[in-house]
Amino acid sequence: MRSFIGRDILSLKDFERDDYTRIFEVCEKLAPHAHNRRNTDLCKDKTLLTAFYQPSTRTRMSTEAAMHRLGGHVLGFSDSKMTRAGDFYQESIKDTVRMLEYYADVIAMRHFQLGAPHEAAKYSSVPIINCGDGWGEHPTQVLTDLYTIWRERGTLDGLRWLCVGDHRMRTMHSIGHAATQFDMELDVVYPPDMAPTAEFKQELRDRNVRYNEWKSTSECIDKADVIYIEPVVQADYTKSRVDATDTKKGTTPPEYQITRKMMLEQAKRDAIILHSLPRMDELPVDVDGTRHARYWIEASNGVVLRMALIALVLGRAE
Ligand code: CP
C-alpha cells in the first residue's frame, strides 16, 4: 500500500482500492472524536491553511473543523479579494504558495481555475488538498460520499448509481474516477449543454466503467441503489464568484429532478440519495424527511473524512 505521508490529494484518478479502504479505516478510528465532540491532540503541533478563491460553506468549514477536532491550528482566507492574489497585483499561484508553505504544514485549496491546486503542488513543500478546482474535481467531497455509502452498505461494489445534473461538475468527474476502482455501474442524466466531455467518457470506457446515458431520471431511477444529484440551475464554476439572480429558482425541468413521489412510486425501497449541496429545486425539501435522504449524514461525515485525510498526509495516522 502506498503511503499517504506528504501526499497531495489532487484527484481521485490517482487513487487505488487500497487507498479508499485505508482512509475509511482511519475515519472509523477518528469518528468518535467528531461524534462525541471531543477533540484529540493528534495534530496539536501542526497547522492547516485554507486558501479559498471561491465561496464555500461546507468544504472550507468542515476542513477547518476537522483540524480543530485533531487539536491543530488553522489560518487562511475565504475571500481572495482580501489577498494580493485578488487585488491589483493578481499575485500568481506560484508566488502565493511559496509564501503559504511557510505558514502551515498542509494547505487546503479551492480555486476557480482548473488545475490550480496541481499548480500549487508543483511549488509547495507541504501537501496540497484539492477542495474543488473549476470544473475539474472535488476529491474530498466524493471521498465523503463514498465513505457515507461504505458505512451504510459495508462495500462500494455491486452498486448502481444514478448521477443526475450538471455533468461538467467536479463531483461527477471524481465519481467517474472512483468508479474505475469498484464494481460501480453509472446511469447518467444531464441536460445537453451540461454534458461530460467526450474525452472523459472515453477515459472511463478505457478503464471498463459501465456508463449508461439516459434522457431523464424517470427512465432509470428504478435501477439505482445510490442517487447522486447536482443542480442544473447552476453557477459557472470557472468564475471566482457568481451572485444570485431573480430568475434562478423553480426552473429545474422534471427530467433532472428527484421528487418524493418518484422515490415512493419508482425507486428501490432502500435507495439512498446523496447531494453535495447547495441545492436548488432539483431536490425538493419534502424529500428531506424520507428514509432515502443521506445528505445531512454526508455533511457530518465530511468532518470525519477530512480529519482522516489531514492525519494521513501529516503522518499522524500511518
Ligand atoms: N459540497 C460543497 O462543495 O459545498 P460548498 O461549496 O459549500 O463547500
mmCIF file of C-alpha atoms and ligand atoms in Angstrom:
data_model
loop_
_atom_site.group_PDB
_atom_site.id
_atom_site.type_symbol
_atom_site.label_atom_id
_atom_site.label_comp_id
_atom_site.label_asym_id
_atom_site.label_seq_id
_atom_site.Cartn_x
_atom_site.Cartn_y
_atom_site.Cartn_z
ATOM 1 C CA MET A 1 0.000 0.000 0.000
ATOM 2 C CA ARG A 2 1.270 3.477 -0.883
ATOM 3 C CA SER A 3 1.974 5.816 1.992
ATOM 4 C CA PHE A 4 -0.133 8.936 2.427
ATOM 5 C CA ILE A 5 2.588 10.835 4.274
ATOM 6 C CA GLY A 6 3.314 14.090 2.479
ATOM 7 C CA ARG A 7 0.989 13.168 -0.386
ATOM 8 C CA ASP A 8 -1.009 15.792 -2.302
ATOM 9 C CA ILE A 9 -4.717 14.949 -2.600
ATOM 10 C CA LEU A 10 -5.436 16.406 -6.027
ATOM 11 C CA SER A 11 -7.526 13.881 -7.940
ATOM 12 C CA LEU A 12 -9.233 10.537 -7.412
ATOM 13 C CA LYS A 13 -7.654 9.487 -10.685
ATOM 14 C CA ASP A 14 -4.548 8.666 -8.633
ATOM 15 C CA PHE A 15 -6.414 6.520 -6.108
ATOM 16 C CA GLU A 16 -6.404 2.736 -5.921
ATOM 17 C CA ARG A 17 -8.822 0.497 -3.987
ATOM 18 C CA ASP A 18 -6.467 0.190 -1.028
ATOM 19 C CA ASP A 19 -6.274 3.967 -0.699
ATOM 20 C CA TYR A 20 -10.029 4.211 -0.185
ATOM 21 C CA THR A 21 -10.150 1.430 2.386
ATOM 22 C CA ARG A 22 -7.187 2.869 4.278
ATOM 23 C CA ILE A 23 -8.902 6.267 4.509
ATOM 24 C CA PHE A 24 -12.172 4.668 5.650
ATOM 25 C CA GLU A 25 -10.331 2.674 8.357
ATOM 26 C CA VAL A 26 -8.774 5.866 9.687
ATOM 27 C CA CYS A 27 -12.187 7.563 9.540
ATOM 28 C CA GLU A 28 -13.611 4.841 11.779
ATOM 29 C CA LYS A 29 -10.817 5.394 14.312
ATOM 30 C CA LEU A 30 -11.259 9.159 14.371
ATOM 31 C CA ALA A 31 -15.062 9.336 14.070
ATOM 32 C CA PRO A 32 -15.710 9.129 17.855
ATOM 33 C CA HIS A 33 -13.851 12.427 18.350
ATOM 34 C CA ALA A 34 -16.237 14.144 15.942
ATOM 35 C CA HIS A 35 -19.383 12.320 17.057
ATOM 36 C CA ASN A 36 -18.692 12.843 20.781
ATOM 37 C CA ARG A 37 -17.477 16.424 20.199
ATOM 38 C CA ARG A 38 -14.225 15.630 21.999
ATOM 39 C CA ASN A 39 -11.115 16.921 20.267
ATOM 40 C CA THR A 40 -7.954 14.843 20.172
ATOM 41 C CA ASP A 41 -4.394 16.191 20.281
ATOM 42 C CA LEU A 42 -3.163 14.101 17.341
ATOM 43 C CA CYS A 43 -2.121 17.193 15.336
ATOM 44 C CA LYS A 44 -1.535 19.634 18.192
ATOM 45 C CA ASP A 45 1.805 20.750 16.731
ATOM 46 C CA LYS A 46 0.506 21.119 13.164
ATOM 47 C CA THR A 47 -1.181 23.928 11.223
ATOM 48 C CA LEU A 48 -3.692 23.850 8.360
ATOM 49 C CA LEU A 49 -4.028 26.756 5.940
ATOM 50 C CA THR A 50 -7.243 27.121 3.918
ATOM 51 C CA ALA A 51 -6.784 29.091 0.675
ATOM 52 C CA PHE A 52 -10.271 29.501 -0.799
ATOM 53 C CA TYR A 53 -10.540 31.525 -4.017
ATOM 54 C CA GLN A 54 -14.209 30.606 -4.436
ATOM 55 C CA PRO A 55 -17.154 30.636 -1.996
ATOM 56 C CA SER A 56 -17.772 27.593 0.185
ATOM 57 C CA THR A 57 -19.886 26.717 3.197
ATOM 58 C CA ARG A 58 -19.234 23.016 3.733
ATOM 59 C CA THR A 59 -15.806 22.260 2.356
ATOM 60 C CA ARG A 60 -13.872 25.058 3.997
ATOM 61 C CA MET A 61 -15.554 24.924 7.367
ATOM 62 C CA SER A 62 -15.581 21.127 7.613
ATOM 63 C CA THR A 63 -11.874 21.077 6.742
ATOM 64 C CA GLU A 64 -11.187 23.684 9.405
ATOM 65 C CA ALA A 65 -13.454 21.864 11.881
ATOM 66 C CA ALA A 66 -11.537 18.662 11.117
ATOM 67 C CA MET A 67 -8.222 20.308 12.023
ATOM 68 C CA HIS A 68 -9.708 21.734 15.226
ATOM 69 C CA ARG A 69 -11.010 18.255 16.132
ATOM 70 C CA LEU A 70 -7.459 16.978 15.619
ATOM 71 C CA GLY A 71 -6.168 19.600 18.063
ATOM 72 C CA GLY A 72 -4.277 21.507 15.343
ATOM 73 C CA HIS A 73 -4.153 25.155 14.346
ATOM 74 C CA VAL A 74 -5.946 26.854 11.459
ATOM 75 C CA LEU A 75 -5.446 30.007 9.422
ATOM 76 C CA GLY A 76 -6.341 31.098 5.925
ATOM 77 C CA PHE A 77 -8.597 33.176 3.713
ATOM 78 C CA SER A 78 -12.097 32.646 2.369
ATOM 79 C CA ASP A 79 -12.113 35.684 0.088
ATOM 80 C CA SER A 80 -9.077 36.109 -2.142
ATOM 81 C CA LYS A 81 -10.093 39.741 -2.789
ATOM 82 C CA MET A 82 -8.545 40.442 0.615
ATOM 83 C CA THR A 83 -5.224 38.995 -0.558
ATOM 84 C CA ARG A 84 -2.744 40.150 -3.201
ATOM 85 C CA ALA A 85 -3.964 37.328 -5.446
ATOM 86 C CA GLY A 86 -7.334 39.047 -5.716
ATOM 87 C CA ASP A 87 -6.414 42.722 -5.905
ATOM 88 C CA PHE A 88 -4.419 44.948 -8.237
ATOM 89 C CA TYR A 89 -1.415 42.608 -8.199
ATOM 90 C CA GLN A 90 -3.204 39.355 -9.137
ATOM 91 C CA GLU A 91 -0.317 37.503 -7.492
ATOM 92 C CA SER A 92 0.361 34.162 -9.131
ATOM 93 C CA ILE A 93 -0.324 30.748 -7.599
ATOM 94 C CA LYS A 94 3.414 30.105 -7.600
ATOM 95 C CA ASP A 95 4.333 33.252 -5.676
ATOM 96 C CA THR A 96 1.409 32.869 -3.281
ATOM 97 C CA VAL A 97 2.169 29.244 -2.482
ATOM 98 C CA ARG A 98 5.860 29.978 -1.983
ATOM 99 C CA MET A 99 4.683 32.131 0.953
ATOM 100 C CA LEU A 100 1.881 29.903 2.271
ATOM 101 C CA GLU A 101 4.107 26.833 2.572
ATOM 102 C CA TYR A 102 5.995 28.585 5.387
ATOM 103 C CA TYR A 103 2.808 29.391 7.275
ATOM 104 C CA ALA A 104 1.395 25.871 7.588
ATOM 105 C CA ASP A 105 2.028 22.121 7.327
ATOM 106 C CA VAL A 106 -0.831 21.364 4.931
ATOM 107 C CA ILE A 107 -2.779 23.611 2.537
ATOM 108 C CA ALA A 108 -6.431 23.066 1.543
ATOM 109 C CA MET A 109 -7.194 24.965 -1.659
ATOM 110 C CA ARG A 110 -10.335 25.757 -3.637
ATOM 111 C CA HIS A 111 -9.905 27.657 -6.884
ATOM 112 C CA PHE A 112 -11.987 28.667 -9.899
ATOM 113 C CA GLN A 113 -9.190 27.667 -12.289
ATOM 114 C CA LEU A 114 -8.977 24.070 -13.424
ATOM 115 C CA GLY A 115 -5.728 22.565 -12.131
ATOM 116 C CA ALA A 116 -4.846 25.406 -9.744
ATOM 117 C CA PRO A 117 -4.182 23.020 -6.789
ATOM 118 C CA HIS A 118 -1.998 20.908 -9.106
ATOM 119 C CA GLU A 119 -0.052 24.052 -9.984
ATOM 120 C CA ALA A 120 0.274 24.873 -6.270
ATOM 121 C CA ALA A 121 1.553 21.348 -5.564
ATOM 122 C CA LYS A 122 4.412 21.907 -8.029
ATOM 123 C CA TYR A 123 5.784 24.676 -5.812
ATOM 124 C CA SER A 124 4.658 23.661 -2.322
ATOM 125 C CA SER A 125 6.836 21.618 0.008
ATOM 126 C CA VAL A 126 3.757 20.786 2.113
ATOM 127 C CA PRO A 127 0.784 18.684 0.961
ATOM 128 C CA ILE A 128 -1.972 20.363 -1.043
ATOM 129 C CA ILE A 129 -5.564 19.138 -0.681
ATOM 130 C CA ASN A 130 -7.790 19.983 -3.638
ATOM 131 C CA CYS A 131 -11.100 21.310 -2.292
ATOM 132 C CA GLY A 132 -12.527 21.883 -5.784
ATOM 133 C CA ASP A 133 -10.881 23.329 -8.905
ATOM 134 C CA GLY A 134 -13.066 24.927 -11.567
ATOM 135 C CA TRP A 135 -14.981 22.187 -13.398
ATOM 136 C CA GLY A 136 -12.135 19.799 -12.505
ATOM 137 C CA GLU A 137 -12.519 17.618 -9.433
ATOM 138 C CA HIS A 138 -13.730 17.616 -5.841
ATOM 139 C CA PRO A 139 -11.932 14.667 -4.280
ATOM 140 C CA THR A 140 -12.709 15.358 -0.603
ATOM 141 C CA GLN A 141 -16.441 15.674 -1.340
ATOM 142 C CA VAL A 142 -16.602 12.420 -3.259
ATOM 143 C CA LEU A 143 -14.458 10.614 -0.664
ATOM 144 C CA THR A 144 -17.064 11.784 1.859
ATOM 145 C CA ASP A 145 -19.848 10.431 -0.357
ATOM 146 C CA LEU A 146 -18.091 7.096 -0.793
ATOM 147 C CA TYR A 147 -17.426 6.843 2.940
ATOM 148 C CA THR A 148 -21.119 7.533 3.610
ATOM 149 C CA ILE A 149 -22.129 4.681 1.301
ATOM 150 C CA TRP A 150 -19.414 2.336 2.604
ATOM 151 C CA ARG A 151 -20.622 2.901 6.186
ATOM 152 C CA GLU A 152 -24.178 2.167 5.169
ATOM 153 C CA ARG A 153 -23.631 -0.778 2.828
ATOM 154 C CA GLY A 154 -20.268 -2.103 4.029
ATOM 155 C CA THR A 155 -18.990 -2.106 0.435
ATOM 156 C CA LEU A 156 -18.759 0.037 -2.687
ATOM 157 C CA ASP A 157 -19.028 -2.972 -5.012
ATOM 158 C CA GLY A 158 -22.166 -4.183 -6.738
ATOM 159 C CA LEU A 159 -23.959 -0.853 -6.543
ATOM 160 C CA ARG A 160 -25.654 1.001 -9.353
ATOM 161 C CA TRP A 161 -25.565 4.787 -9.245
ATOM 162 C CA LEU A 162 -27.882 7.282 -10.887
ATOM 163 C CA CYS A 163 -25.885 10.507 -11.361
ATOM 164 C CA VAL A 164 -28.130 13.355 -12.405
ATOM 165 C CA GLY A 165 -27.457 17.026 -13.005
ATOM 166 C CA ASP A 166 -24.657 19.062 -14.482
ATOM 167 C CA HIS A 167 -22.015 16.605 -15.669
ATOM 168 C CA ARG A 168 -19.428 19.312 -16.078
ATOM 169 C CA MET A 169 -19.412 19.339 -12.266
ATOM 170 C CA ARG A 170 -16.257 18.447 -10.414
ATOM 171 C CA THR A 171 -18.063 15.900 -8.251
ATOM 172 C CA MET A 172 -19.191 13.983 -11.352
ATOM 173 C CA HIS A 173 -15.577 13.726 -12.519
ATOM 174 C CA SER A 174 -14.363 12.439 -9.159
ATOM 175 C CA ILE A 175 -17.194 9.874 -9.070
ATOM 176 C CA GLY A 176 -16.184 8.646 -12.533
ATOM 177 C CA HIS A 177 -12.588 8.159 -11.406
ATOM 178 C CA ALA A 178 -13.704 6.315 -8.250
ATOM 179 C CA ALA A 179 -15.865 4.030 -10.412
ATOM 180 C CA THR A 180 -12.717 2.709 -12.114
ATOM 181 C CA GLN A 181 -11.741 1.005 -8.837
ATOM 182 C CA PHE A 182 -15.048 -0.576 -7.797
ATOM 183 C CA ASP A 183 -17.888 -2.556 -9.312
ATOM 184 C CA MET A 184 -19.984 0.600 -9.691
ATOM 185 C CA GLU A 185 -22.324 0.944 -12.674
ATOM 186 C CA LEU A 186 -23.204 4.550 -13.546
ATOM 187 C CA ASP A 187 -26.507 5.673 -15.087
ATOM 188 C CA VAL A 188 -26.150 9.330 -16.033
ATOM 189 C CA VAL A 189 -28.713 12.019 -16.870
ATOM 190 C CA TYR A 190 -27.832 15.576 -17.867
ATOM 191 C CA PRO A 191 -29.085 18.470 -19.991
ATOM 192 C CA PRO A 192 -27.417 18.603 -23.437
ATOM 193 C CA ASP A 193 -25.490 21.758 -22.559
ATOM 194 C CA MET A 194 -24.111 20.171 -19.382
ATOM 195 C CA ALA A 195 -22.690 17.014 -20.909
ATOM 196 C CA PRO A 196 -19.455 15.350 -19.851
ATOM 197 C CA THR A 197 -16.671 15.723 -22.405
ATOM 198 C CA ALA A 198 -16.092 13.008 -24.989
ATOM 199 C CA GLU A 199 -12.557 12.610 -23.566
ATOM 200 C CA PHE A 200 -13.876 11.951 -20.080
ATOM 201 C CA LYS A 201 -16.362 9.344 -21.319
ATOM 202 C CA GLN A 202 -13.653 7.665 -23.363
ATOM 203 C CA GLU A 203 -11.340 7.631 -20.355
ATOM 204 C CA LEU A 204 -13.975 5.802 -18.311
ATOM 205 C CA ARG A 205 -14.664 3.352 -21.144
ATOM 206 C CA ASP A 206 -10.936 2.670 -21.446
ATOM 207 C CA ARG A 207 -10.966 1.696 -17.775
ATOM 208 C CA ASN A 208 -14.040 -0.587 -18.083
ATOM 209 C CA VAL A 209 -16.540 1.603 -16.251
ATOM 210 C CA ARG A 210 -20.117 0.682 -17.153
ATOM 211 C CA TYR A 211 -21.547 4.082 -18.072
ATOM 212 C CA ASN A 212 -25.113 4.355 -19.396
ATOM 213 C CA GLU A 213 -26.668 7.599 -20.650
ATOM 214 C CA TRP A 214 -30.390 8.331 -20.256
ATOM 215 C CA LYS A 215 -32.632 11.284 -21.083
ATOM 216 C CA SER A 216 -34.490 11.579 -17.784
ATOM 217 C CA THR A 217 -34.390 10.362 -14.187
ATOM 218 C CA SER A 218 -37.755 8.606 -14.533
ATOM 219 C CA GLU A 219 -36.301 6.302 -17.223
ATOM 220 C CA CYS A 220 -33.738 4.751 -14.893
ATOM 221 C CA ILE A 221 -34.457 5.631 -11.249
ATOM 222 C CA ASP A 222 -35.816 2.111 -10.642
ATOM 223 C CA LYS A 223 -32.308 0.648 -11.108
ATOM 224 C CA ALA A 224 -30.476 2.890 -8.635
ATOM 225 C CA ASP A 225 -29.009 1.884 -5.291
ATOM 226 C CA VAL A 226 -27.438 5.338 -4.938
ATOM 227 C CA ILE A 227 -28.902 8.531 -6.395
ATOM 228 C CA TYR A 228 -26.389 11.358 -6.700
ATOM 229 C CA ILE A 229 -27.953 14.642 -7.675
ATOM 230 C CA GLU A 230 -26.455 18.022 -8.544
ATOM 231 C CA PRO A 231 -28.203 21.212 -9.713
ATOM 232 C CA VAL A 232 -28.769 22.105 -13.347
ATOM 233 C CA VAL A 233 -29.658 25.640 -12.304
ATOM 234 C CA GLN A 234 -26.031 26.249 -11.793
ATOM 235 C CA ALA A 235 -23.283 28.780 -11.207
ATOM 236 C CA ASP A 236 -20.289 29.000 -13.550
ATOM 237 C CA TYR A 237 -17.528 27.211 -11.634
ATOM 238 C CA THR A 238 -14.820 28.893 -13.705
ATOM 239 C CA LYS A 239 -15.704 32.228 -12.044
ATOM 240 C CA SER A 240 -14.418 33.337 -8.665
ATOM 241 C CA ARG A 241 -17.958 34.279 -7.688
ATOM 242 C CA VAL A 242 -21.440 34.296 -9.239
ATOM 243 C CA ASP A 243 -24.157 36.263 -7.467
ATOM 244 C CA ALA A 244 -27.852 35.398 -7.287
ATOM 245 C CA THR A 245 -30.334 36.337 -9.983
ATOM 246 C CA ASP A 246 -34.105 36.680 -9.559
ATOM 247 C CA THR A 247 -34.806 34.054 -12.219
ATOM 248 C CA LYS A 248 -32.758 31.213 -10.828
ATOM 249 C CA LYS A 249 -35.319 29.452 -8.630
ATOM 250 C CA GLY A 250 -38.019 26.996 -9.638
ATOM 251 C CA THR A 251 -36.695 26.289 -13.088
ATOM 252 C CA THR A 252 -35.298 22.757 -12.997
ATOM 253 C CA PRO A 253 -37.014 20.642 -15.685
ATOM 254 C CA PRO A 254 -38.633 17.439 -14.324
ATOM 255 C CA GLU A 255 -36.146 15.230 -16.226
ATOM 256 C CA TYR A 256 -33.434 16.407 -13.846
ATOM 257 C CA GLN A 257 -35.385 16.323 -10.586
ATOM 258 C CA ILE A 258 -35.766 13.690 -7.891
ATOM 259 C CA THR A 259 -39.066 14.052 -6.081
ATOM 260 C CA ARG A 260 -40.663 12.377 -3.075
ATOM 261 C CA LYS A 261 -43.333 10.894 -5.361
ATOM 262 C CA MET A 262 -40.681 9.318 -7.601
ATOM 263 C CA MET A 263 -38.955 7.830 -4.563
ATOM 264 C CA LEU A 264 -42.252 6.336 -3.383
ATOM 265 C CA GLU A 265 -43.512 5.027 -6.714
ATOM 266 C CA GLN A 266 -40.433 4.269 -8.821
ATOM 267 C CA ALA A 267 -37.268 3.942 -6.735
ATOM 268 C CA LYS A 268 -35.901 0.886 -4.966
ATOM 269 C CA ARG A 269 -37.170 0.797 -1.396
ATOM 270 C CA ASP A 270 -33.655 1.053 0.019
ATOM 271 C CA ALA A 271 -32.234 3.570 -2.477
ATOM 272 C CA ILE A 272 -30.293 6.408 -0.863
ATOM 273 C CA ILE A 273 -29.940 9.978 -2.085
ATOM 274 C CA LEU A 274 -26.733 11.989 -1.864
ATOM 275 C CA HIS A 275 -26.276 15.643 -2.782
ATOM 276 C CA SER A 276 -23.057 17.588 -2.330
ATOM 277 C CA LEU A 277 -25.154 20.754 -1.701
ATOM 278 C CA PRO A 278 -26.035 23.566 -2.043
ATOM 279 C CA ARG A 279 -29.252 22.588 -3.823
ATOM 280 C CA MET A 280 -31.746 24.469 -5.921
ATOM 281 C CA ASP A 281 -35.155 22.956 -6.820
ATOM 282 C CA GLU A 282 -33.796 19.699 -8.308
ATOM 283 C CA LEU A 283 -34.291 18.072 -4.886
ATOM 284 C CA PRO A 284 -37.427 19.449 -3.216
ATOM 285 C CA VAL A 285 -37.240 19.843 0.556
ATOM 286 C CA ASP A 286 -40.036 17.328 1.156
ATOM 287 C CA VAL A 287 -37.529 14.575 0.265
ATOM 288 C CA ASP A 288 -35.567 15.525 3.395
ATOM 289 C CA GLY A 289 -37.955 13.746 5.734
ATOM 290 C CA THR A 290 -37.881 10.457 3.837
ATOM 291 C CA ARG A 291 -35.743 7.432 4.702
ATOM 292 C CA HIS A 292 -33.843 7.907 1.443
ATOM 293 C CA ALA A 293 -32.118 11.180 2.340
ATOM 294 C CA ARG A 294 -28.469 10.871 3.366
ATOM 295 C CA TYR A 295 -27.163 14.367 2.600
ATOM 296 C CA TRP A 296 -27.152 15.563 6.207
ATOM 297 C CA ILE A 297 -25.250 12.465 7.360
ATOM 298 C CA GLU A 298 -22.954 13.094 4.393
ATOM 299 C CA ALA A 299 -22.269 16.606 5.718
ATOM 300 C CA SER A 300 -21.411 15.227 9.151
ATOM 301 C CA ASN A 301 -19.164 12.566 7.620
ATOM 302 C CA GLY A 302 -17.345 15.366 5.792
ATOM 303 C CA VAL A 303 -15.648 16.398 9.031
ATOM 304 C CA VAL A 304 -14.587 12.829 9.818
ATOM 305 C CA LEU A 305 -13.299 12.200 6.305
ATOM 306 C CA ARG A 306 -11.227 15.381 6.321
ATOM 307 C CA MET A 307 -9.853 14.515 9.779
ATOM 308 C CA ALA A 308 -8.630 11.223 8.323
ATOM 309 C CA LEU A 309 -7.085 12.849 5.250
ATOM 310 C CA ILE A 310 -5.258 15.520 7.264
ATOM 311 C CA ALA A 311 -3.999 12.952 9.793
ATOM 312 C CA LEU A 312 -2.798 10.677 6.978
ATOM 313 C CA VAL A 313 -0.950 13.287 4.923
ATOM 314 C CA LEU A 314 0.666 14.647 8.106
ATOM 315 C CA GLY A 315 1.787 11.153 9.108
ATOM 316 C CA ARG A 316 -0.329 11.033 12.254
ATOM 317 C CA ALA A 317 -2.355 8.017 11.241
ATOM 318 C CA GLU A 318 0.082 5.814 9.339
HETATM 319 N N1 CP B 1 -20.203 20.407 -1.198
HETATM 320 C C1 CP B 1 -19.567 21.586 -1.360
HETATM 321 O O1 CP B 1 -18.524 21.676 -2.036
HETATM 322 O O2 CP B 1 -20.143 22.618 -0.709
HETATM 323 P P1 CP B 1 -19.500 24.054 -0.529
HETATM 324 O O3 CP B 1 -19.422 24.691 -1.899
HETATM 325 O O4 CP B 1 -20.400 24.785 0.405
HETATM 326 O O5 CP B 1 -18.116 23.857 0.035
#
